Short mmCIF file of C-alpha atoms in Angstrom, two decimals:
data_model
loop_
_atom_site.label_atom_id
_atom_site.label_comp_id
_atom_site.label_asym_id
_atom_site.label_seq_id
_atom_site.Cartn_x
_atom_site.Cartn_y
_atom_site.Cartn_z
CA MET A 26 -40.62 33.10 -99.03
CA ARG A 27 -41.76 36.67 -99.85
CA THR A 28 -41.59 39.30 -97.08
CA LEU A 29 -44.11 42.10 -97.18
CA SER A 30 -43.53 45.55 -95.57
CA ILE A 31 -46.30 47.43 -94.11
CA ALA A 32 -46.47 49.92 -96.79
CA GLU A 33 -47.59 46.93 -99.50
CA GLN A 34 -50.26 45.61 -97.28
CA ARG A 35 -53.76 46.60 -98.35
CA ASN A 36 -56.41 47.99 -96.39
CA SER A 37 -53.91 48.77 -93.57
CA LYS A 38 -54.77 51.95 -91.58
CA LEU A 39 -52.81 53.94 -88.86
CA HIS A 40 -54.55 53.98 -85.64
CA SER A 41 -54.13 56.51 -82.81
CA VAL A 42 -53.96 55.15 -79.30
CA ALA A 43 -55.59 58.46 -78.04
CA GLU A 44 -58.37 58.16 -80.57
CA ALA A 45 -59.07 54.66 -79.97
CA ARG A 46 -59.35 55.19 -76.22
CA LYS A 47 -61.57 58.18 -76.73
CA LYS A 48 -63.87 55.92 -78.83
CA TRP A 49 -63.75 53.07 -76.17
CA GLU A 50 -64.63 55.53 -73.16
CA GLN A 51 -67.36 57.11 -75.17
CA ALA A 52 -68.89 53.57 -76.31
CA LYS A 53 -71.95 52.41 -74.34
CA TYR A 54 -71.37 49.16 -72.86
CA THR A 55 -74.76 47.57 -72.69
CA GLN A 56 -73.96 44.15 -71.39
CA LYS A 57 -74.73 43.58 -67.60
CA ILE A 58 -71.59 43.13 -65.44
CA ILE A 59 -71.76 40.74 -62.37
CA ARG A 60 -69.56 40.29 -59.61
CA VAL A 61 -68.78 36.77 -59.21
CA LYS A 62 -67.20 35.11 -55.97
CA LEU A 63 -65.63 31.69 -56.13
CA LEU A 64 -64.20 29.55 -53.07
CA CYS A 65 -61.35 27.50 -55.01
CA LYS A 66 -59.01 24.88 -54.17
CA SER A 67 -55.29 25.38 -54.30
CA SER A 68 -54.99 23.41 -57.36
CA ILE A 69 -56.46 25.79 -59.48
CA LYS A 70 -54.66 28.87 -58.26
CA ALA A 71 -52.65 29.52 -61.40
CA LYS A 72 -55.58 28.73 -63.58
CA CYS A 73 -57.69 31.35 -62.02
CA GLU A 74 -54.75 33.82 -62.18
CA GLU A 75 -54.13 33.13 -65.96
CA TYR A 76 -57.59 32.67 -67.25
CA LEU A 77 -59.87 34.74 -65.19
CA ASN A 78 -59.54 38.48 -64.74
CA GLY A 79 -60.15 38.82 -61.07
CA GLU A 80 -58.16 38.75 -57.96
CA ILE A 81 -57.61 36.69 -55.02
CA VAL A 82 -59.28 38.34 -51.85
CA GLU A 83 -58.55 36.04 -49.28
CA GLU A 84 -56.43 32.87 -48.41
CA TYR A 85 -57.15 29.97 -45.98
CA GLU A 86 -55.12 27.47 -44.32
CA GLY A 87 -54.86 24.47 -46.54
CA GLY A 88 -54.39 26.65 -49.53
CA GLU A 89 -58.10 27.31 -50.27
CA PHE A 90 -59.03 30.86 -51.43
CA LEU A 91 -61.71 33.27 -52.16
CA TYR A 92 -61.41 34.71 -55.61
CA GLU A 93 -63.62 37.54 -56.93
CA MET A 94 -64.09 38.97 -60.54
CA ASN A 95 -66.39 41.22 -62.50
CA VAL A 96 -67.51 39.77 -65.66
CA PRO A 97 -70.13 40.28 -68.56
CA GLU A 98 -73.06 38.33 -67.29
CA ASN A 99 -73.72 36.28 -70.67
CA GLU A 100 -69.99 35.89 -71.85
CA HIS A 101 -68.99 32.21 -72.37
CA PHE A 102 -65.41 32.06 -71.75
CA TRP A 103 -65.41 32.65 -67.72
CA TYR A 104 -68.54 30.67 -67.34
CA GLY A 105 -67.14 27.57 -69.28
CA THR A 106 -64.02 28.04 -67.26
CA ILE A 107 -65.82 27.70 -63.98
CA LEU A 108 -67.80 24.82 -65.13
CA ALA A 109 -64.31 23.20 -66.23
CA PHE A 110 -62.95 23.60 -62.60
CA ALA A 111 -65.54 21.06 -61.65
CA ASP A 112 -65.39 20.21 -57.95
CA GLN A 113 -62.38 22.48 -57.56
CA ALA A 114 -64.45 25.64 -57.35
CA ILE A 115 -67.66 26.52 -55.73
CA VAL A 116 -69.56 29.79 -56.73
CA ILE A 117 -70.50 31.73 -53.48
CA GLU A 118 -72.24 34.58 -55.32
CA PRO A 119 -74.19 35.69 -57.12
CA PRO A 120 -77.20 33.30 -56.13
CA ASP A 121 -78.62 33.70 -59.62
CA LEU A 122 -75.45 32.17 -61.23
CA VAL A 123 -75.57 29.24 -58.68
CA GLU A 124 -79.03 28.67 -60.14
CA ARG A 125 -78.03 28.98 -63.71
CA ILE A 126 -75.22 26.43 -63.13
CA CYS A 127 -77.42 23.93 -61.41
CA LEU A 128 -79.96 24.12 -64.22
CA ASN A 129 -77.39 23.66 -67.17
CA CYS A 130 -75.65 20.89 -65.19
CA ASN A 131 -79.10 18.99 -64.63
CA GLN A 132 -79.91 19.71 -68.44
CA THR A 133 -76.65 18.20 -69.34
CA LEU A 134 -76.98 15.21 -67.09
CA LYS A 135 -80.52 14.40 -68.54
CA GLN A 136 -79.19 14.60 -72.14
CA TYR A 137 -76.55 11.94 -71.28
CA GLU A 138 -79.01 9.91 -69.35
CA GLU A 139 -80.83 9.35 -72.38
CA VAL A 140 -77.96 8.21 -74.33
#
């Protein structure tokens, strides 16, 4: 097995952290960010902390908790994660997201009823 040193790699480029940070801060982020509030069961606490970039803002007796996160509106990862939680999480806000989930789930149910 051959080992390559960094000097042997083609198309390598040194990157400055300061320069990258400056470009990131100057870039215009055009995607709309929304605040999502979930009421979650205790069984998905670790998954929320691992997969979603948010915070637990309130915990209730019985283990349920309120989870909040700011996410790009049309990004698929967080949306799919929420759907995968099934009955373990309920979207509290925003109302538009609740409508979107209902619409998508009804479309999916209809598709499988036709099978």
